[in-house]
Short mmCIF file of C-alpha atoms in Angstrom, two decimals:
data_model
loop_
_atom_site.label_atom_id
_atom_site.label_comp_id
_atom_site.label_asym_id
_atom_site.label_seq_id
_atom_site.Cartn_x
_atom_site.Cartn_y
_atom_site.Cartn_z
CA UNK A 7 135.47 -100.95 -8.06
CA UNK A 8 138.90 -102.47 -6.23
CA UNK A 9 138.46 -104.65 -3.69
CA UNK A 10 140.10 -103.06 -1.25
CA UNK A 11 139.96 -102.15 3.03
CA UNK A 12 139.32 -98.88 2.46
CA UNK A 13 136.94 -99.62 -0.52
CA UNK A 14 134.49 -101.23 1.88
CA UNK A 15 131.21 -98.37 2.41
CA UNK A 16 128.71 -100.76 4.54
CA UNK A 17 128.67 -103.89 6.28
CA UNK A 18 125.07 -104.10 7.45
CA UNK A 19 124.26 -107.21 5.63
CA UNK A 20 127.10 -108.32 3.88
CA UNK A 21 130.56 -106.52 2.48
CA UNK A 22 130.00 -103.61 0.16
CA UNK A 23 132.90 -102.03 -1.97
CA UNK A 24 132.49 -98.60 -3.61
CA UNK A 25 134.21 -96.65 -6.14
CA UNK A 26 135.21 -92.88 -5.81
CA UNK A 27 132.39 -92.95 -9.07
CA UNK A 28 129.92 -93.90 -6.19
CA UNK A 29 129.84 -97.12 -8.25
CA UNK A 30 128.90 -100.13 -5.43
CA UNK A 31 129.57 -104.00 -5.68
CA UNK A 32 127.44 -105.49 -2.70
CA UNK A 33 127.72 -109.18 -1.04
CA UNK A 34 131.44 -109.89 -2.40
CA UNK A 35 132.25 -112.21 0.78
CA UNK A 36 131.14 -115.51 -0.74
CA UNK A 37 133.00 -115.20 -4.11
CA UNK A 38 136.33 -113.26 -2.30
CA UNK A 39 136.47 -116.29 -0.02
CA UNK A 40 136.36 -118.86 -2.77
CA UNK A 41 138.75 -117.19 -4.54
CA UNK A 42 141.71 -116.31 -1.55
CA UNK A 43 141.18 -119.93 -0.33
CA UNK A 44 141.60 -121.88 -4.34
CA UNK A 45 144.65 -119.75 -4.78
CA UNK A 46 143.54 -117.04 -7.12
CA UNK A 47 145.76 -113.87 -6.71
CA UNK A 48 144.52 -111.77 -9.79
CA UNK A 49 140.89 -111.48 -10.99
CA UNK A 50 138.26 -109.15 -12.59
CA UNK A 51 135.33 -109.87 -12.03
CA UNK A 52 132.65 -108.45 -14.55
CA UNK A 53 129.06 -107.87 -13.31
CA UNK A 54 125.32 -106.69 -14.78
CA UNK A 55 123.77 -105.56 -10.94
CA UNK A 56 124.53 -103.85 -7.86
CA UNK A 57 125.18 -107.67 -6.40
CA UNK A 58 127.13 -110.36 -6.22
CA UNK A 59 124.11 -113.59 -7.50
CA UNK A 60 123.93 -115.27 -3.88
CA UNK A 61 123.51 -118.76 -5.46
CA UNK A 62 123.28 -120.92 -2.69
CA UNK A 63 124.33 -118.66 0.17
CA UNK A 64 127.67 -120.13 0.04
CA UNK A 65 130.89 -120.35 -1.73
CA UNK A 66 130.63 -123.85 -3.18
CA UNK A 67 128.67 -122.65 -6.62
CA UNK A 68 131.53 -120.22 -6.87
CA UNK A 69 134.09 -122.84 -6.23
CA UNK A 70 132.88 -124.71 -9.02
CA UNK A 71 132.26 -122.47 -11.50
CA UNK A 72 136.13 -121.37 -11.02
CA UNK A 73 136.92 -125.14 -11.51
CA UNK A 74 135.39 -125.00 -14.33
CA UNK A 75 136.93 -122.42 -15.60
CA UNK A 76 140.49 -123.17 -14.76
CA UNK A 77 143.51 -121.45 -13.74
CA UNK A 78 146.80 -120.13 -15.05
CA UNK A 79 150.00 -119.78 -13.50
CA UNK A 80 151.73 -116.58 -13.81
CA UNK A 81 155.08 -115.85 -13.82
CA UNK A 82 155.27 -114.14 -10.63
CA UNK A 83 155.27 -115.19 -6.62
CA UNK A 84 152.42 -115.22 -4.95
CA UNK A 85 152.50 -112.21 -1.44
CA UNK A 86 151.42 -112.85 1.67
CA UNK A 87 150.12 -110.71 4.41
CA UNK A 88 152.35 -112.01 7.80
CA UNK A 89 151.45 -110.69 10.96
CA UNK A 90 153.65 -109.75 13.02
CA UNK A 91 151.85 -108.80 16.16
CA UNK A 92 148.67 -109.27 17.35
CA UNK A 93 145.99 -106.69 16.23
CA UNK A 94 142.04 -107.00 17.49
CA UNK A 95 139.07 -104.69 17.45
CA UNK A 96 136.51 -105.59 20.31
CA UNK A 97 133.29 -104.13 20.25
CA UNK A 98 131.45 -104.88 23.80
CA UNK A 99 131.56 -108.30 23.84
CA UNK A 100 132.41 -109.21 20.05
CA UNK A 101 135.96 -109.23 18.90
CA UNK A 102 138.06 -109.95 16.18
CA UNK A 103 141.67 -110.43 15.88
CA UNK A 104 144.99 -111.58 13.95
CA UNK A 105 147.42 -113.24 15.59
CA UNK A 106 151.36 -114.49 14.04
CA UNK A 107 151.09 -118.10 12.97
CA UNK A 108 152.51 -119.99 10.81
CA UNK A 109 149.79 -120.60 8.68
CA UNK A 110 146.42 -119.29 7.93
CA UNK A 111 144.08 -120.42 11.04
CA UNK A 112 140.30 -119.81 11.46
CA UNK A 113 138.67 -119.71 15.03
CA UNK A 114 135.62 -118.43 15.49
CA UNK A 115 132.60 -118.78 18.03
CA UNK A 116 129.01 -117.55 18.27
CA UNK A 117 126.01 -117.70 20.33
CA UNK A 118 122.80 -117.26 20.09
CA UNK A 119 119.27 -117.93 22.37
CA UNK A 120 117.87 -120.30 19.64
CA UNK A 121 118.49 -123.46 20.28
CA UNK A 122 118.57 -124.33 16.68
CA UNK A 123 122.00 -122.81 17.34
CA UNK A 124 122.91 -122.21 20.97
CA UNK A 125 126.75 -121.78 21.81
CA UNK A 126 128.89 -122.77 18.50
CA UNK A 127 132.70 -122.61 17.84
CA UNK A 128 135.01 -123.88 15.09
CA UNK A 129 139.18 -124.19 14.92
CA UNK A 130 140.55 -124.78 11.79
CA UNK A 131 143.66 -125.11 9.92
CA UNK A 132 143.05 -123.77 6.68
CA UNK A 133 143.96 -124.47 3.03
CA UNK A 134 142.18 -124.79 -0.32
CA UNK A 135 141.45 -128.69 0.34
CA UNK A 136 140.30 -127.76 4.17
CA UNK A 137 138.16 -124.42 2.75
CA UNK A 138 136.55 -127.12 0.34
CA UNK A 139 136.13 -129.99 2.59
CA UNK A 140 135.24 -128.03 5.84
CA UNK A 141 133.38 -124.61 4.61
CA UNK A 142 132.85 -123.66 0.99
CA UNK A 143 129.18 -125.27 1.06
CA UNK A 144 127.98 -123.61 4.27
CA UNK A 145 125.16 -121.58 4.07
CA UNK A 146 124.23 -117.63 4.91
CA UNK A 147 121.40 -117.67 7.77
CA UNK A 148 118.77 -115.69 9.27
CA UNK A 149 115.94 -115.74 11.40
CA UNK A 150 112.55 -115.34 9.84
CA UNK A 151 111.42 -112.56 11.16
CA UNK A 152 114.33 -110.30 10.11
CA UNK A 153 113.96 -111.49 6.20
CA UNK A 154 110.22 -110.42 6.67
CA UNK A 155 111.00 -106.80 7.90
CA UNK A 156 113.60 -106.48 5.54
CA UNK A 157 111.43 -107.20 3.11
CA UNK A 158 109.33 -104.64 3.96
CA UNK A 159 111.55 -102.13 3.83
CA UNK A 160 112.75 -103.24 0.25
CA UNK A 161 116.01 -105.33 1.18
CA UNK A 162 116.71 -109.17 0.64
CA UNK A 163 113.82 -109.49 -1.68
CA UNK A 164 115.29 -112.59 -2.84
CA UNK A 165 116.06 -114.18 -0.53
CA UNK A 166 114.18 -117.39 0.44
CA UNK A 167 115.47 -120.96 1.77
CA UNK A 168 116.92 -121.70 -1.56
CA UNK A 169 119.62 -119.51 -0.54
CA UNK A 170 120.02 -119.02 3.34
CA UNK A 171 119.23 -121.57 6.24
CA UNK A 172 115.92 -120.03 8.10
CA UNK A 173 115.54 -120.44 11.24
CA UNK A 174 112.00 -119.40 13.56
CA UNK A 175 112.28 -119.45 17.28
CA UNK A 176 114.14 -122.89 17.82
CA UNK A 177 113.03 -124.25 14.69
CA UNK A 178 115.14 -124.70 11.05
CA UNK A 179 112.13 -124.04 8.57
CA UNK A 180 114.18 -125.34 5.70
CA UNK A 181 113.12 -128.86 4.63
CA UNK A 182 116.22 -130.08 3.87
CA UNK A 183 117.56 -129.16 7.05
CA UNK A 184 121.32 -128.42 7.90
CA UNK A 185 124.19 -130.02 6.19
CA UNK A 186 126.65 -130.13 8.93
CA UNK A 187 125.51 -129.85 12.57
CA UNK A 188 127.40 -126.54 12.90
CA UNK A 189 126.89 -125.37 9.76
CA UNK A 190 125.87 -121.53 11.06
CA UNK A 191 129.35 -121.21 12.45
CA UNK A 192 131.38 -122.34 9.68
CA UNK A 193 129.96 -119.85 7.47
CA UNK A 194 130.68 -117.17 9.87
CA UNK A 195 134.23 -118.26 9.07
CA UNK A 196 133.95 -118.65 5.79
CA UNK A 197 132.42 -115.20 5.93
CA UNK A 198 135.32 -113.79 7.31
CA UNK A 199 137.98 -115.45 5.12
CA UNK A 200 136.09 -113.19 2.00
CA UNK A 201 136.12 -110.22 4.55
CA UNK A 202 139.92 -110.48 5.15
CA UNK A 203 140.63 -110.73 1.08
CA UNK A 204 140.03 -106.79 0.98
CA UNK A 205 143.45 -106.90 2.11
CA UNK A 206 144.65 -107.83 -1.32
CA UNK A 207 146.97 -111.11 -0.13
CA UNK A 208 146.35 -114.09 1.59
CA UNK A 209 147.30 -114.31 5.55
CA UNK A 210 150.31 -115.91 7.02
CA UNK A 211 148.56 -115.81 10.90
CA UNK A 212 145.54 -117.22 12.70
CA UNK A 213 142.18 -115.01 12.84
CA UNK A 214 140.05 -115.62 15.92
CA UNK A 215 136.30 -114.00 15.73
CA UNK A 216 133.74 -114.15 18.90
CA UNK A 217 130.04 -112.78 17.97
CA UNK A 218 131.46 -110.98 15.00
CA UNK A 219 130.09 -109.95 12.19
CA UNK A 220 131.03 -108.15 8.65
CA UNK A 221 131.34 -104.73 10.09
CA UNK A 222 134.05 -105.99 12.96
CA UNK A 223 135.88 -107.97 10.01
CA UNK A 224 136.24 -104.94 8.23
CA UNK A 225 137.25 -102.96 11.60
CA UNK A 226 139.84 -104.96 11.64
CA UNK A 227 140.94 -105.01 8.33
CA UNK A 228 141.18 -101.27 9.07
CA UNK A 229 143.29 -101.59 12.42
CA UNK A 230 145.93 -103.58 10.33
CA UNK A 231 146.72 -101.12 7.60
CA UNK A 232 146.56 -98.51 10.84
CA UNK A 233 149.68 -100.46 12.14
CA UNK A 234 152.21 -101.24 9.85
CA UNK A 235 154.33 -102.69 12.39
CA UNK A 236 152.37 -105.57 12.74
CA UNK A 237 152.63 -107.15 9.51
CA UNK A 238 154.94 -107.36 6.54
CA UNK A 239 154.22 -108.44 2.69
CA UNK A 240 156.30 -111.27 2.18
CA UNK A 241 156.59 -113.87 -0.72
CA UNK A 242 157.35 -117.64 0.11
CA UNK A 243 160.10 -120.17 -1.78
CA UNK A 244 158.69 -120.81 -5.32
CA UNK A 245 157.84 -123.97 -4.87
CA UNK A 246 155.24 -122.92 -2.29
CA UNK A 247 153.57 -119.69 -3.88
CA UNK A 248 153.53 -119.45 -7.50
CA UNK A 249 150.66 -117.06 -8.20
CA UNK A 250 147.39 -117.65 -10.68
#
């Protein structure tokens, strides 16, 4: 199943590739972040289920089990994906969008009536020590009342507060709490890092997301490829991209 922008069937809960087999990989977004963000240009990734394990509801478990495992240099240069002009997809009043940059940039901003969450943004430069330091352990959330109907209807069946911050009316249910005071934000980033690594390469620009989601990401995954013109695959000196 490649891991590809045009791969990508349905976005309702989380990313889902499928093959032209009708073969689908589900929930890719944790493990495709950890993996653009630590460097990792070509992987195959073997798997018993429909779905990606959602460990924590992170990237960190993913982060260390590849650090475990190690990587190995190959004797090529690593591409890039440079944008060249801006490209966005707005959707009422959600939007997402690439912009040139130097580097790779997160910004991204939500809101919501809870006040367990309220009005939320985060501005980042990123890189594998930032991803590691500033997102790879933030957790997947939801409010209780949408895991109970999706249980109902046979979805998220295992999910639980072992692997997703729950939140009911203005409360956090999960004991443990939050582990960063904006926690729900930074994992819509770090969502959106794995939802960009369809794209095959990692990004020379700066994304900036307001209220959106998987399906937008993938929107504007799609607008890219649309417009050529706005971006070129580009390699960098070797001493700053040797691929693994």
């Amino acid at each position: 199943v490649p891991a590809t922008g045009e791969a990508v069937t349905k976005t309702q809960l989380g990313t889902v590739i499928e093959n032209a087999a009708g073969v689908s990989v589900s929930t890719i977004e944790h493990l495709m972040a950890a993996l653009v963000m630590l460097g990792i240009d070509n992987a195959v990734v073997e798997l018993d289920g429909p779905e990606m394990p959602i460990m924590d509801g992170s990237s960190l478990p993913f982060v260390q089990i590849l650090d475990r495992a190690g990587r190995r240099q190959q004797d090529a240069l690593r591409g890039y994906i440079e944008i060249l002009e801006p490209i966005e997809f707005v959707e009422g009043d959600k939007r997402a969008a690439l912009l040139p940059a130097d580097q790779f940039e997160v910004a991204f901003e939500i809101r919501f009536p809870s006040a367990a969450i309220g009005r939320q943004t985060v501005d980042l430069v990123m890189d594998e020590q930032a991803f590691r330091d500033e997102l790879a352990n933030c957790r997947t959330f939801g409010f209780l009342h949408e895991v109970e109907y999706l249980r109902s209807i046979g979805l998220a069946r295992g999910g639980s507060m072992e692997n997703a911050v729950v939140i009911e009316g203005d409360r956090i249910l999960n004991p443990e709490g939050l582990r960063r005071p904006d926690e729900f934000v930074r994992h819509k980033a770090l969502d959106a890092i794995g939802d960009l690594y369809v794209l095959g390469a990692p990004i020379l620009g700066r994304f900036e997301g307001v209220l959106a989601g998987h399906s937008l990401n993938n929107q504007l995954v799609r607008a890219l490829l649309a417009t050529p013109h706005a971006w070129r695959y580009r390699t960098l000196a070797p001493e700053l991209a040797q691929a693994v």
